[in-house]
Short mmCIF file of C-alpha atoms in Angstrom, two decimals:
data_model
loop_
_atom_site.label_atom_id
_atom_site.label_comp_id
_atom_site.label_asym_id
_atom_site.label_seq_id
_atom_site.Cartn_x
_atom_site.Cartn_y
_atom_site.Cartn_z
CA MET Y 1 14.85 -44.70 35.40
CA ARG Y 2 18.41 -45.92 35.16
CA ALA Y 3 20.59 -45.50 32.11
CA ILE Y 4 21.26 -48.69 30.15
CA GLU Y 5 24.79 -50.02 30.44
CA THR Y 6 25.92 -50.88 26.92
CA ARG Y 7 27.86 -54.05 26.16
CA ILE Y 8 28.79 -53.02 22.64
CA ASP Y 9 32.48 -52.85 21.77
CA THR Y 10 32.56 -50.11 19.14
CA GLY Y 11 36.20 -50.93 18.40
CA SER Y 12 35.59 -54.57 17.48
CA ALA Y 13 35.99 -56.03 14.01
CA GLN Y 14 32.39 -57.26 14.08
CA PHE Y 15 31.11 -53.75 14.84
CA ALA Y 16 33.15 -52.38 11.93
CA THR Y 17 31.80 -55.07 9.56
CA ASN Y 18 28.23 -54.43 10.65
CA ARG Y 19 28.66 -50.69 10.28
CA LYS Y 20 30.14 -50.91 6.80
CA THR Y 21 27.32 -53.21 5.65
CA TYR Y 22 24.63 -50.98 7.10
CA GLU Y 23 26.09 -47.81 5.67
CA GLN Y 24 25.70 -49.39 2.23
CA LEU Y 25 22.05 -50.16 3.03
CA VAL Y 26 21.51 -46.52 3.96
CA THR Y 27 23.29 -45.35 0.80
CA THR Y 28 20.92 -47.51 -1.27
CA LEU Y 29 17.95 -46.10 0.65
CA ARG Y 30 19.05 -42.52 -0.04
CA GLU Y 31 19.61 -43.24 -3.73
CA ARG Y 32 16.17 -44.74 -4.12
CA GLN Y 33 14.52 -41.93 -2.19
CA GLN Y 34 16.25 -39.46 -4.47
CA TRP Y 35 14.97 -41.39 -7.47
CA ALA Y 36 11.44 -41.04 -6.09
CA ILE Y 37 12.00 -37.28 -5.80
CA ASP Y 38 13.56 -36.55 -9.19
CA GLY Y 39 12.40 -39.63 -11.12
CA GLY Y 40 15.66 -40.05 -12.99
CA THR Y 41 16.35 -38.80 -16.49
CA GLY Y 42 13.11 -40.21 -17.93
CA ARG Y 43 11.02 -37.72 -15.98
CA GLN Y 44 12.98 -34.59 -16.78
CA ARG Y 45 10.83 -33.66 -19.78
CA SER Y 46 7.69 -33.73 -17.64
CA ILE Y 47 9.37 -31.61 -14.99
CA GLU Y 48 10.54 -29.06 -17.58
CA ARG Y 49 7.06 -28.89 -19.09
CA HIS Y 50 5.54 -28.44 -15.61
CA ILE Y 51 7.87 -25.54 -14.80
CA ALA Y 52 7.32 -23.97 -18.23
CA ARG Y 53 3.62 -23.71 -17.39
CA GLY Y 54 4.54 -21.52 -14.44
CA LYS Y 55 3.92 -24.29 -11.92
CA VAL Y 56 5.92 -25.12 -8.78
CA ILE Y 57 7.33 -28.61 -8.15
CA VAL Y 58 5.20 -30.51 -5.62
CA ARG Y 59 7.63 -30.69 -2.67
CA ASP Y 60 8.46 -27.01 -3.14
CA ARG Y 61 4.71 -26.33 -2.91
CA ILE Y 62 4.62 -28.00 0.49
CA ASP Y 63 7.68 -26.01 1.60
CA MET Y 64 5.86 -22.81 0.63
CA VAL Y 65 2.95 -23.70 2.91
CA ILE Y 66 4.50 -25.09 6.10
CA ASP Y 67 6.01 -22.92 8.83
CA ASP Y 68 9.66 -21.98 8.36
CA GLY Y 69 12.10 -24.20 10.23
CA THR Y 70 9.57 -26.96 10.93
CA PRO Y 71 9.92 -30.58 9.79
CA PHE Y 72 7.79 -32.38 7.23
CA LEU Y 73 7.26 -36.07 8.03
CA GLU Y 74 6.71 -37.68 4.64
CA PHE Y 75 4.90 -41.00 4.31
CA SER Y 76 5.74 -43.83 1.90
CA THR Y 77 8.26 -41.96 -0.22
CA LEU Y 78 8.93 -45.20 -2.11
CA GLY Y 79 5.29 -46.12 -2.73
CA GLY Y 80 5.07 -47.73 -6.17
CA PHE Y 81 8.79 -48.51 -6.31
CA GLY Y 82 9.42 -51.35 -8.77
CA GLN Y 83 5.79 -51.36 -9.95
CA TYR Y 84 4.24 -50.01 -13.17
CA ASP Y 85 7.55 -50.55 -15.02
CA ASN Y 86 9.12 -48.22 -12.44
CA GLY Y 87 7.15 -45.38 -14.02
CA ALA Y 88 5.41 -44.06 -10.92
CA PRO Y 89 7.94 -42.46 -8.56
CA GLY Y 90 6.36 -41.97 -5.15
CA ALA Y 91 3.08 -43.30 -6.60
CA GLY Y 92 2.61 -39.83 -8.12
CA ILE Y 93 1.38 -38.37 -4.84
CA ILE Y 94 3.13 -36.85 -1.81
CA THR Y 95 1.64 -37.36 1.65
CA GLY Y 96 2.87 -36.43 5.10
CA VAL Y 97 2.44 -34.21 8.14
CA GLY Y 98 3.56 -30.58 8.23
CA VAL Y 99 2.96 -27.65 10.58
CA VAL Y 100 1.00 -24.60 9.40
CA GLN Y 101 0.49 -21.66 11.75
CA GLY Y 102 1.65 -23.89 14.59
CA VAL Y 103 -0.95 -26.57 13.81
CA PRO Y 104 -0.11 -29.99 12.29
CA TYR Y 105 -1.95 -30.94 9.08
CA VAL Y 106 -1.84 -33.97 6.81
CA PHE Y 107 -0.84 -33.01 3.26
CA ILE Y 108 -2.08 -34.86 0.16
CA ALA Y 109 -0.39 -33.35 -2.88
CA ASN Y 110 -0.55 -34.64 -6.46
CA ASP Y 111 2.66 -34.77 -8.48
CA ALA Y 112 1.61 -33.78 -11.99
CA THR Y 113 5.04 -34.71 -13.37
CA VAL Y 114 4.14 -38.40 -12.85
CA LYS Y 115 1.60 -39.54 -15.46
CA GLY Y 116 0.08 -36.07 -15.46
CA GLY Y 117 -1.03 -36.54 -11.86
CA SER Y 118 -3.27 -39.45 -12.82
CA LEU Y 119 -4.07 -41.75 -9.92
CA LEU Y 120 -2.89 -45.36 -10.04
CA PRO Y 121 -4.18 -48.02 -7.63
CA ILE Y 122 -1.20 -47.45 -5.34
CA SER Y 123 -1.84 -43.68 -5.50
CA ILE Y 124 -5.38 -44.21 -4.20
CA LYS Y 125 -4.08 -46.48 -1.45
CA LYS Y 126 -1.57 -43.83 -0.41
CA HIS Y 127 -4.27 -41.12 -0.48
CA VAL Y 128 -6.64 -43.19 1.69
CA ARG Y 129 -3.86 -44.13 4.13
CA ALA Y 130 -3.08 -40.44 4.66
CA GLN Y 131 -6.74 -39.77 5.44
CA GLN Y 132 -6.73 -42.66 7.91
CA ILE Y 133 -3.71 -41.10 9.66
CA ALA Y 134 -5.58 -37.78 9.77
CA GLU Y 135 -8.60 -39.41 11.43
CA GLU Y 136 -6.61 -41.37 14.01
CA ASN Y 137 -4.51 -38.36 15.00
CA GLY Y 138 -7.22 -35.70 14.81
CA LEU Y 139 -5.61 -33.72 11.98
CA GLY Y 140 -7.05 -31.52 9.26
CA VAL Y 141 -6.08 -32.23 5.66
CA ILE Y 142 -4.62 -29.90 3.04
CA TYR Y 143 -5.09 -31.07 -0.56
CA LEU Y 144 -2.78 -29.57 -3.19
CA VAL Y 145 -4.73 -30.75 -6.23
CA ASP Y 146 -3.05 -31.12 -9.62
CA SER Y 147 -4.43 -34.33 -11.03
CA GLY Y 148 -5.67 -35.86 -14.24
CA GLY Y 149 -8.05 -38.05 -12.24
CA ALA Y 150 -8.14 -41.84 -12.27
CA PHE Y 151 -5.72 -43.74 -14.52
CA LEU Y 152 -8.42 -45.20 -16.76
CA PRO Y 153 -6.54 -48.26 -18.12
CA LEU Y 154 -6.59 -49.62 -14.55
CA GLN Y 155 -10.08 -48.43 -13.66
CA ASP Y 156 -11.17 -51.78 -12.21
CA ASP Y 157 -8.46 -51.46 -9.55
CA ILE Y 158 -9.35 -47.83 -8.81
CA PHE Y 159 -13.08 -47.25 -9.03
CA PRO Y 160 -15.57 -49.71 -7.50
CA ASP Y 161 -14.23 -51.28 -4.29
CA LYS Y 162 -14.36 -50.21 -0.64
CA ASP Y 163 -10.95 -48.55 -0.39
CA HIS Y 164 -10.85 -47.32 -3.98
CA PHE Y 165 -11.38 -43.74 -5.14
CA GLY Y 166 -14.89 -43.51 -3.71
CA GLY Y 167 -13.50 -44.43 -0.29
CA SER Y 168 -11.41 -41.27 -0.32
CA PHE Y 169 -14.55 -39.15 -0.83
CA TYR Y 170 -16.32 -41.01 1.98
CA ARG Y 171 -13.42 -40.35 4.34
CA GLN Y 172 -13.12 -36.71 3.32
CA ALA Y 173 -16.78 -36.07 4.09
CA ARG Y 174 -16.51 -37.79 7.46
CA LEU Y 175 -13.32 -35.95 8.39
CA SER Y 176 -15.08 -32.67 7.72
CA ALA Y 177 -18.04 -33.78 9.85
CA MET Y 178 -15.59 -34.54 12.68
CA GLY Y 179 -14.50 -30.90 12.64
CA LEU Y 180 -11.16 -31.63 10.98
CA PRO Y 181 -10.61 -28.92 8.31
CA GLN Y 182 -10.54 -30.08 4.68
CA LEU Y 183 -8.79 -27.40 2.63
CA SER Y 184 -7.97 -27.50 -1.09
CA VAL Y 185 -5.77 -25.46 -3.39
CA VAL Y 186 -6.54 -26.24 -7.04
CA LEU Y 187 -3.33 -26.07 -9.06
CA GLY Y 188 -4.24 -28.09 -12.14
CA GLY Y 189 -6.96 -30.29 -13.51
CA CYS Y 190 -9.68 -31.78 -11.33
CA THR Y 191 -11.65 -33.95 -13.72
CA ALA Y 192 -14.60 -36.32 -13.14
CA GLY Y 193 -14.17 -37.95 -9.71
CA GLY Y 194 -11.22 -35.66 -9.03
CA ALA Y 195 -13.61 -32.70 -9.02
CA TYR Y 196 -15.05 -33.95 -5.75
CA VAL Y 197 -11.79 -33.45 -3.83
CA PRO Y 198 -12.20 -29.64 -3.87
CA ALA Y 199 -16.00 -29.85 -3.96
CA LEU Y 200 -15.99 -31.81 -0.68
CA SER Y 201 -13.54 -29.42 0.96
CA ASP Y 202 -14.56 -26.86 3.57
CA GLU Y 203 -12.77 -24.06 1.71
CA VAL Y 204 -11.26 -23.95 -1.77
CA ILE Y 205 -8.67 -21.73 -3.43
CA MET Y 206 -8.16 -21.80 -7.21
CA VAL Y 207 -5.16 -20.39 -9.05
CA GLU Y 208 -6.01 -18.40 -12.18
CA GLY Y 209 -4.70 -19.86 -15.43
CA ILE Y 210 -3.78 -23.33 -14.09
CA GLY Y 211 -6.62 -24.46 -11.80
CA ARG Y 212 -9.64 -26.16 -13.39
CA ILE Y 213 -12.58 -28.18 -12.10
CA PHE Y 214 -15.07 -30.06 -14.26
CA LEU Y 215 -17.08 -33.27 -14.00
CA GLY Y 216 -16.56 -33.75 -17.72
CA GLY Y 217 -13.62 -32.14 -19.53
CA PRO Y 218 -13.75 -30.62 -23.03
CA PRO Y 219 -13.36 -34.01 -24.83
CA ILE Y 220 -16.32 -35.49 -22.90
CA VAL Y 221 -18.46 -32.39 -23.49
CA LYS Y 222 -17.68 -32.57 -27.20
CA ALA Y 223 -18.52 -36.27 -27.37
CA ALA Y 224 -21.72 -35.96 -25.31
CA LEU Y 225 -23.10 -32.63 -26.53
CA GLY Y 226 -21.14 -31.74 -29.63
CA GLU Y 227 -20.08 -28.59 -27.80
CA ILE Y 228 -16.56 -27.25 -28.32
CA ILE Y 229 -15.33 -25.21 -25.36
CA GLU Y 230 -12.03 -24.02 -23.89
CA PRO Y 231 -10.95 -25.55 -20.54
CA ASP Y 232 -10.99 -22.22 -18.65
CA ASP Y 233 -14.43 -21.37 -20.00
CA LEU Y 234 -15.71 -24.77 -18.90
CA GLY Y 235 -14.18 -24.96 -15.42
CA GLY Y 236 -11.55 -22.29 -14.86
CA ALA Y 237 -10.77 -20.44 -11.66
CA GLU Y 238 -12.69 -17.27 -12.56
CA LEU Y 239 -15.83 -19.22 -13.53
CA HIS Y 240 -15.88 -21.27 -10.34
CA THR Y 241 -15.03 -18.38 -8.01
CA ARG Y 242 -17.26 -15.68 -9.53
CA VAL Y 243 -20.07 -17.65 -11.16
CA SER Y 244 -20.59 -21.20 -9.84
CA GLY Y 245 -19.28 -20.67 -6.30
CA VAL Y 246 -17.48 -24.03 -6.32
CA SER Y 247 -14.32 -22.12 -5.34
CA ASP Y 248 -14.20 -19.64 -2.45
CA TYR Y 249 -11.07 -17.68 -3.32
CA LEU Y 250 -9.25 -16.68 -6.50
CA ALA Y 251 -5.45 -16.31 -6.56
CA ASP Y 252 -3.32 -14.95 -9.37
CA THR Y 253 -0.26 -17.03 -8.43
CA GLU Y 254 0.64 -20.08 -6.41
CA ALA Y 255 2.47 -17.92 -3.87
CA GLU Y 256 -0.67 -15.85 -3.35
CA ALA Y 257 -2.74 -19.02 -2.96
CA TYR Y 258 -0.44 -20.39 -0.26
CA GLY Y 259 -0.54 -17.08 1.58
CA LYS Y 260 -4.34 -17.30 1.59
CA LEU Y 261 -4.16 -20.95 2.69
CA ARG Y 262 -1.99 -20.01 5.68
CA GLU Y 263 -4.46 -17.25 6.49
CA ILE Y 264 -7.32 -19.78 6.50
CA CYS Y 265 -5.32 -22.15 8.72
CA GLU Y 266 -4.88 -19.34 11.22
CA THR Y 267 -8.67 -19.13 11.65
CA THR Y 268 -9.31 -22.82 12.41
CA SER Y 269 -9.87 -24.02 15.96
CA GLN Y 270 -7.30 -26.82 15.79
CA ARG Y 271 -4.87 -27.39 18.65
CA ARG Y 272 -1.31 -26.27 18.15
CA VAL Y 273 1.62 -28.67 18.46
CA GLU Y 274 2.60 -27.35 21.89
CA ASP Y 275 -0.93 -27.72 23.28
CA ARG Y 276 -0.20 -30.98 25.07
CA GLN Y 277 -3.06 -32.48 27.01
CA GLY Y 278 -2.86 -33.67 30.60
CA TRP Y 279 -3.49 -37.32 29.80
CA CYS Y 280 -0.11 -37.81 28.12
CA ASP Y 281 2.88 -37.95 30.50
CA TRP Y 282 5.66 -35.62 29.32
CA ALA Y 283 8.96 -34.31 30.67
CA GLU Y 284 11.75 -32.16 29.25
CA PRO Y 285 13.52 -34.29 26.61
CA GLU Y 286 17.20 -35.18 26.64
CA PRO Y 287 19.29 -36.84 23.94
CA PRO Y 288 20.33 -40.50 24.23
CA LEU Y 289 23.47 -41.16 26.22
CA PHE Y 290 24.78 -43.27 23.34
CA ASP Y 291 25.25 -42.11 19.75
CA PRO Y 292 22.36 -43.25 17.47
CA ASN Y 293 24.91 -43.68 14.67
CA GLU Y 294 26.16 -46.72 16.58
CA LEU Y 295 23.00 -48.52 15.48
CA TYR Y 296 24.76 -49.22 12.18
CA GLY Y 297 27.34 -51.33 14.00
CA ILE Y 298 24.83 -53.07 16.26
CA ILE Y 299 22.55 -54.51 13.56
CA SER Y 300 24.15 -57.74 12.39
CA ALA Y 301 25.44 -57.82 8.82
CA ASP Y 302 24.24 -61.46 8.74
CA ASP Y 303 20.54 -61.49 9.57
CA ARG Y 304 20.90 -65.00 10.99
CA ILE Y 305 22.99 -63.57 13.84
CA PRO Y 306 20.83 -61.99 16.57
CA PHE Y 307 21.40 -58.59 18.16
CA ASP Y 308 20.27 -57.27 21.54
CA ALA Y 309 17.16 -55.10 21.37
CA THR Y 310 18.20 -53.34 24.58
CA GLU Y 311 21.16 -51.84 22.71
CA VAL Y 312 18.74 -50.44 20.13
CA ILE Y 313 16.53 -48.96 22.85
CA ALA Y 314 19.58 -47.32 24.43
CA ARG Y 315 20.17 -45.29 21.27
CA ILE Y 316 16.66 -43.98 20.64
CA VAL Y 317 15.26 -43.12 24.11
CA ASP Y 318 15.86 -40.05 26.27
CA GLY Y 319 19.06 -40.27 28.28
CA SER Y 320 19.26 -43.96 27.32
CA ARG Y 321 17.13 -44.46 30.45
CA PHE Y 322 14.98 -47.59 30.59
CA SER Y 323 12.93 -49.21 33.34
CA PRO Y 324 12.61 -52.89 32.38
CA PHE Y 325 9.56 -54.98 33.25
CA LYS Y 326 10.20 -58.59 34.43
CA PRO Y 327 13.81 -58.51 33.16
CA GLU Y 328 14.63 -61.97 34.55
CA TRP Y 329 11.74 -63.78 32.85
CA GLY Y 330 10.68 -64.26 29.25
CA GLU Y 331 13.94 -62.73 28.03
CA SER Y 332 13.20 -63.19 24.32
CA ILE Y 333 10.95 -60.12 24.65
CA VAL Y 334 12.20 -56.94 26.31
CA CYS Y 335 9.49 -54.79 27.93
CA GLY Y 336 9.83 -51.57 29.88
CA PHE Y 337 9.20 -47.85 30.18
CA ALA Y 338 11.24 -45.07 28.59
CA ARG Y 339 10.79 -41.58 27.14
CA ILE Y 340 11.16 -40.42 23.55
CA TRP Y 341 11.39 -36.66 23.11
CA GLY Y 342 9.89 -36.35 26.58
CA HIS Y 343 6.91 -38.64 25.93
CA LEU Y 344 6.53 -41.67 28.20
CA VAL Y 345 6.16 -44.90 26.22
CA GLY Y 346 5.95 -48.60 26.94
CA VAL Y 347 8.50 -50.42 24.79
CA ILE Y 348 8.09 -54.01 23.61
CA ALA Y 349 11.07 -55.31 21.64
CA ASN Y 350 12.02 -58.74 20.32
CA ASN Y 351 15.18 -60.59 21.18
CA GLY Y 352 14.37 -63.26 18.61
CA ILE Y 353 11.75 -65.98 18.73
CA ILE Y 354 8.70 -65.57 20.99
CA PHE Y 355 8.35 -68.28 23.65
CA SER Y 356 5.26 -68.88 25.83
CA GLU Y 357 6.63 -66.99 28.83
CA SER Y 358 7.65 -64.09 26.57
CA ALA Y 359 4.15 -63.89 25.13
CA LEU Y 360 2.61 -63.85 28.61
CA LYS Y 361 5.06 -61.21 29.77
CA ALA Y 362 4.22 -58.99 26.79
CA ALA Y 363 0.46 -59.44 27.32
CA HIS Y 364 0.83 -58.49 31.00
CA PHE Y 365 2.88 -55.39 30.10
CA ILE Y 366 0.43 -54.28 27.39
CA GLU Y 367 -2.39 -54.45 29.94
CA LEU Y 368 -0.36 -52.33 32.36
CA CYS Y 369 0.22 -49.67 29.69
CA GLU Y 370 -3.46 -49.75 28.77
CA GLN Y 371 -4.50 -49.23 32.39
CA ARG Y 372 -1.94 -46.47 32.96
CA ARG Y 373 -2.69 -44.76 29.60
CA VAL Y 374 0.87 -45.07 28.27
CA PRO Y 375 1.41 -45.29 24.46
CA LEU Y 376 3.03 -48.47 23.17
CA LEU Y 377 6.09 -48.83 20.93
CA PHE Y 378 6.78 -52.20 19.28
CA LEU Y 379 10.28 -52.91 17.90
CA GLN Y 380 9.92 -55.99 15.71
CA ASN Y 381 12.71 -58.49 15.13
CA THR Y 382 11.32 -62.00 15.40
CA SER Y 383 10.99 -65.24 13.47
CA GLY Y 384 7.60 -65.74 15.14
CA TYR Y 385 6.23 -67.91 17.94
CA MET Y 386 8.11 -71.02 19.03
CA VAL Y 387 7.01 -74.32 17.52
CA GLY Y 388 7.68 -77.93 18.48
CA ARG Y 389 6.20 -80.59 20.77
CA ASP Y 390 7.26 -78.98 24.03
CA SER Y 391 5.97 -75.57 22.97
CA GLU Y 392 2.62 -76.95 21.83
CA ALA Y 393 2.26 -78.92 25.05
CA GLY Y 394 3.10 -75.74 26.95
CA GLY Y 395 0.23 -73.89 25.31
CA ILE Y 396 2.09 -71.61 22.90
CA ALA Y 397 -1.06 -71.20 20.78
CA LYS Y 398 -3.12 -70.10 23.80
CA ASN Y 399 -0.43 -67.86 25.25
CA GLY Y 400 0.39 -66.33 21.89
CA ALA Y 401 -3.31 -65.65 21.40
CA LYS Y 402 -3.40 -63.81 24.74
CA MET Y 403 -0.64 -61.51 23.50
CA VAL Y 404 -2.41 -60.99 20.17
CA ALA Y 405 -5.68 -60.20 21.96
CA ALA Y 406 -3.97 -57.72 24.28
CA VAL Y 407 -2.48 -55.90 21.29
CA ALA Y 408 -5.79 -55.88 19.40
CA ASN Y 409 -7.73 -54.45 22.35
CA ALA Y 410 -5.27 -51.80 23.49
CA THR Y 411 -6.82 -48.34 23.04
CA VAL Y 412 -3.70 -46.28 23.75
CA PRO Y 413 -1.73 -45.05 20.70
CA ARG Y 414 0.47 -47.81 19.27
CA TYR Y 415 3.54 -47.41 17.08
CA THR Y 416 5.62 -50.07 15.33
CA VAL Y 417 9.11 -50.11 13.83
CA LEU Y 418 10.44 -53.12 11.92
CA ILE Y 419 14.09 -53.25 13.00
CA GLY Y 420 14.76 -56.77 11.71
CA GLY Y 421 12.72 -59.80 10.78
CA SER Y 422 8.94 -59.81 10.97
CA TYR Y 423 7.77 -63.34 10.32
CA GLY Y 424 4.59 -65.34 10.81
CA ALA Y 425 2.20 -64.59 13.64
CA GLY Y 426 5.00 -62.70 15.35
CA ASN Y 427 4.12 -59.86 12.99
CA TYR Y 428 0.59 -59.84 14.44
CA GLY Y 429 1.55 -60.17 18.08
CA MET Y 430 4.00 -57.31 17.67
CA CYS Y 431 1.34 -54.99 16.18
CA GLY Y 432 1.92 -55.41 12.45
CA ARG Y 433 -0.04 -53.60 9.76
CA GLY Y 434 -3.10 -55.78 10.25
CA PHE Y 435 -3.41 -54.53 13.84
CA ASN Y 436 -3.63 -50.87 12.82
CA PRO Y 437 -0.76 -49.17 14.63
CA ARG Y 438 -1.00 -45.41 14.23
CA PHE Y 439 2.30 -45.44 12.36
CA LEU Y 440 4.49 -48.27 11.13
CA PHE Y 441 8.02 -47.60 9.91
CA ALA Y 442 10.69 -50.04 8.72
CA TRP Y 443 14.49 -50.07 8.59
CA PRO Y 444 16.26 -50.99 5.32
CA ASN Y 445 17.51 -54.27 6.81
CA SER Y 446 13.98 -55.44 7.71
CA ARG Y 447 12.23 -58.45 6.24
CA ILE Y 448 8.54 -59.36 6.35
CA ALA Y 449 6.93 -62.63 5.27
CA THR Y 450 5.10 -65.68 6.58
CA MET Y 451 8.52 -67.26 7.10
CA SER Y 452 12.15 -66.74 6.16
CA ALA Y 453 13.44 -67.84 2.75
CA GLU Y 454 15.52 -70.58 4.40
CA THR Y 455 12.50 -72.02 6.24
CA ALA Y 456 10.28 -71.71 3.17
CA GLN Y 457 12.79 -73.74 1.13
CA THR Y 458 12.38 -76.67 3.50
CA VAL Y 459 8.63 -76.40 4.10
CA LEU Y 460 7.39 -75.72 0.57
CA VAL Y 461 9.83 -78.04 -1.19
CA ASP Y 462 8.85 -80.91 1.13
CA ILE Y 463 5.17 -80.25 0.40
CA ARG Y 464 5.76 -80.21 -3.35
CA LEU Y 465 7.93 -83.32 -3.24
CA ALA Y 466 5.20 -85.22 -1.42
CA GLY Y 467 2.95 -84.84 -4.46
CA MET Y 468 5.54 -85.82 -7.08
CA LYS Y 469 6.44 -89.12 -8.67
CA GLY Y 470 9.79 -90.70 -8.04
CA ASP Y 471 11.25 -89.87 -11.46
CA GLU Y 472 10.46 -86.18 -10.88
CA THR Y 473 12.50 -85.93 -7.71
CA THR Y 474 16.00 -85.92 -9.14
CA PRO Y 475 18.61 -83.90 -7.18
CA GLU Y 476 18.68 -81.35 -10.02
CA HIS Y 477 14.89 -80.89 -9.92
CA VAL Y 478 14.86 -80.61 -6.12
CA GLN Y 479 17.55 -77.94 -6.26
CA GLU Y 480 15.57 -76.10 -8.92
CA LEU Y 481 12.53 -76.09 -6.63
CA ARG Y 482 14.61 -74.87 -3.71
CA ASP Y 483 16.05 -72.03 -5.78
CA GLU Y 484 12.59 -71.04 -7.04
CA VAL Y 485 11.12 -70.89 -3.53
CA ALA Y 486 14.13 -69.04 -2.14
CA LEU Y 487 13.95 -66.42 -4.88
CA GLN Y 488 10.21 -65.89 -4.33
CA TYR Y 489 10.57 -65.39 -0.59
CA LYS Y 490 13.71 -63.32 -0.87
CA THR Y 491 11.99 -61.02 -3.38
CA GLN Y 492 8.68 -60.73 -1.55
CA SER Y 493 10.23 -60.21 1.89
CA ASP Y 494 12.51 -57.42 0.65
CA PRO Y 495 11.83 -54.10 2.45
CA TYR Y 496 11.49 -52.25 -0.88
CA TYR Y 497 8.87 -54.73 -2.06
CA ALA Y 498 6.97 -54.06 1.17
CA THR Y 499 7.24 -50.28 1.21
CA SER Y 500 6.28 -50.08 -2.48
CA ARG Y 501 2.96 -51.69 -1.55
CA LEU Y 502 2.45 -49.49 1.53
CA TRP Y 503 2.85 -52.31 4.02
CA ASP Y 504 4.58 -49.65 6.08
CA ASP Y 505 4.45 -45.85 6.26
CA GLY Y 506 7.98 -45.52 4.99
CA LEU Y 507 11.51 -46.88 5.13
CA ILE Y 508 13.63 -44.77 7.47
CA ASP Y 509 17.28 -44.52 8.39
CA PRO Y 510 17.67 -46.02 11.91
CA VAL Y 511 19.33 -42.78 12.99
CA ASP Y 512 16.08 -40.92 12.21
CA THR Y 513 13.88 -43.28 14.25
CA ARG Y 514 13.87 -41.20 17.42
CA ASP Y 515 12.87 -38.02 15.58
CA ALA Y 516 10.14 -39.73 13.55
CA LEU Y 517 8.64 -41.30 16.67
CA GLY Y 518 8.90 -38.01 18.56
CA LEU Y 519 6.81 -36.28 15.90
CA CYS Y 520 4.22 -39.06 15.94
CA LEU Y 521 3.95 -39.00 19.73
CA ALA Y 522 3.56 -35.21 19.68
CA LEU Y 523 0.49 -35.63 17.47
CA ALA Y 524 -1.13 -37.97 20.00
CA ALA Y 525 -0.22 -35.68 22.90
CA ARG Y 526 -2.33 -32.82 21.54
CA GLN Y 527 -5.47 -34.97 21.32
CA ASP Y 528 -8.04 -35.72 23.97
CA GLU Y 529 -7.40 -38.90 25.91
CA PRO Y 530 -8.65 -41.93 23.95
CA ALA Y 531 -11.56 -43.79 25.51
CA PRO Y 532 -10.12 -46.60 27.65
CA GLY Y 533 -10.88 -50.28 27.27
CA PRO Y 534 -11.84 -52.58 30.17
CA GLY Y 535 -8.52 -51.77 31.92
CA LEU Y 536 -8.13 -55.32 33.22
CA VAL Y 537 -4.66 -56.37 34.35
CA TYR Y 538 -4.54 -60.12 34.62
CA ARG Y 539 -1.42 -61.87 35.83
CA MET Y 540 -0.31 -64.49 33.34
#
């Protein structure tokens, strides 16, 4: 593969303007991530009370378990941001992938300093998403349980539906049946439905004095039976380890529990990170030729001004080497092969709107990667598929559907990063959330909606005006409608609105994209080769 020749003038005024604007976006991202970690001043009392009970803060718990010097890839740090009166930092649950005894595991850890560890609807969604990641990537799950159970005032959004709390139990049982270890450390309350998290685990450790498991806590027992009983006598660590057998191991301290957990992990038959399988093409990695920090100056400060996706690729792939596919045709989509941390990938990146020939080119390339068993990386920045008389006559609906079908039927691992706009059916054709990529990350400049705010102003206002009487269509009223629509779309397409609702697996700094993708690809490399689809390559 040849190295990309950059056309970026890093000394230009435009580059400086872009860089300054993007650095502010990253500053905002870091501030909001820090808020999710420490919760601001309003959460300090809960943190102090947690520590006073002899407990360890949740992220420190994870650090005590994972191997020294290894990364932890956290998911959806800003889940719940802006929801629940901003009272649920991180959705009250930490999820991610960490390495224990050389083996990657998904972590699901309750944060008891957020609503006592009670699970909100977004907490359940985050929990279930982590289990889905575990299943797709063949990973065991470590549950660090410190939860007050379901947040009862919102029980109708937590309890009965398919992907509600019961769905997490269903997935946990199936993960165990697949031979993926389900390991729990009980560090607080596990009440009612929460009791089934450890009960469904393969092995359970309880910490004396803080860990408790009961289907009905002392208040319920008193109400139902008139029996008054202390929490430890009802469901404490000693009872469940020495009497009921619900727990397998008793630990005096958290540190002792994590030592035992690491010991258990050493006995599992899971593949280590370095156990790459032959199906996944790999070579010694090399850093990009161009500095990833230059991405800040490449992304346009004005999102109406396009930027070249090839320049983005040059700053995230090994050696900035890229082998383009059909470079002279369908130029609004860039396709080609590259390596990220040594892993061969097929890259599909938008250079704006998707025309018919671009859709056909992408479909052809996806089929090639499927046949050759090469993972796919989608870099989204598009306003969608081209509209208009000429496009419709040229079969844009049919050709776009071919691209969508190719994405839907690809069996190789697929990864998506929103590096700009993600609008309309372009989101689907470029493997958006609805098409189940293994991981989907977004940059803080990204936008996702059916259409841009500017387009929505025209479309929706015209529709509303068509149903109004003449005396209702004064210039002032029309402008009011335009402002209302613009505000709605600007708010709902904001990347923080999206990440709060888990439409992605986390907002990331563009500079961290290469490392995040490298970790995700390493997870796929240690698995058996996925069963191939039909393998048909049809020329479009």
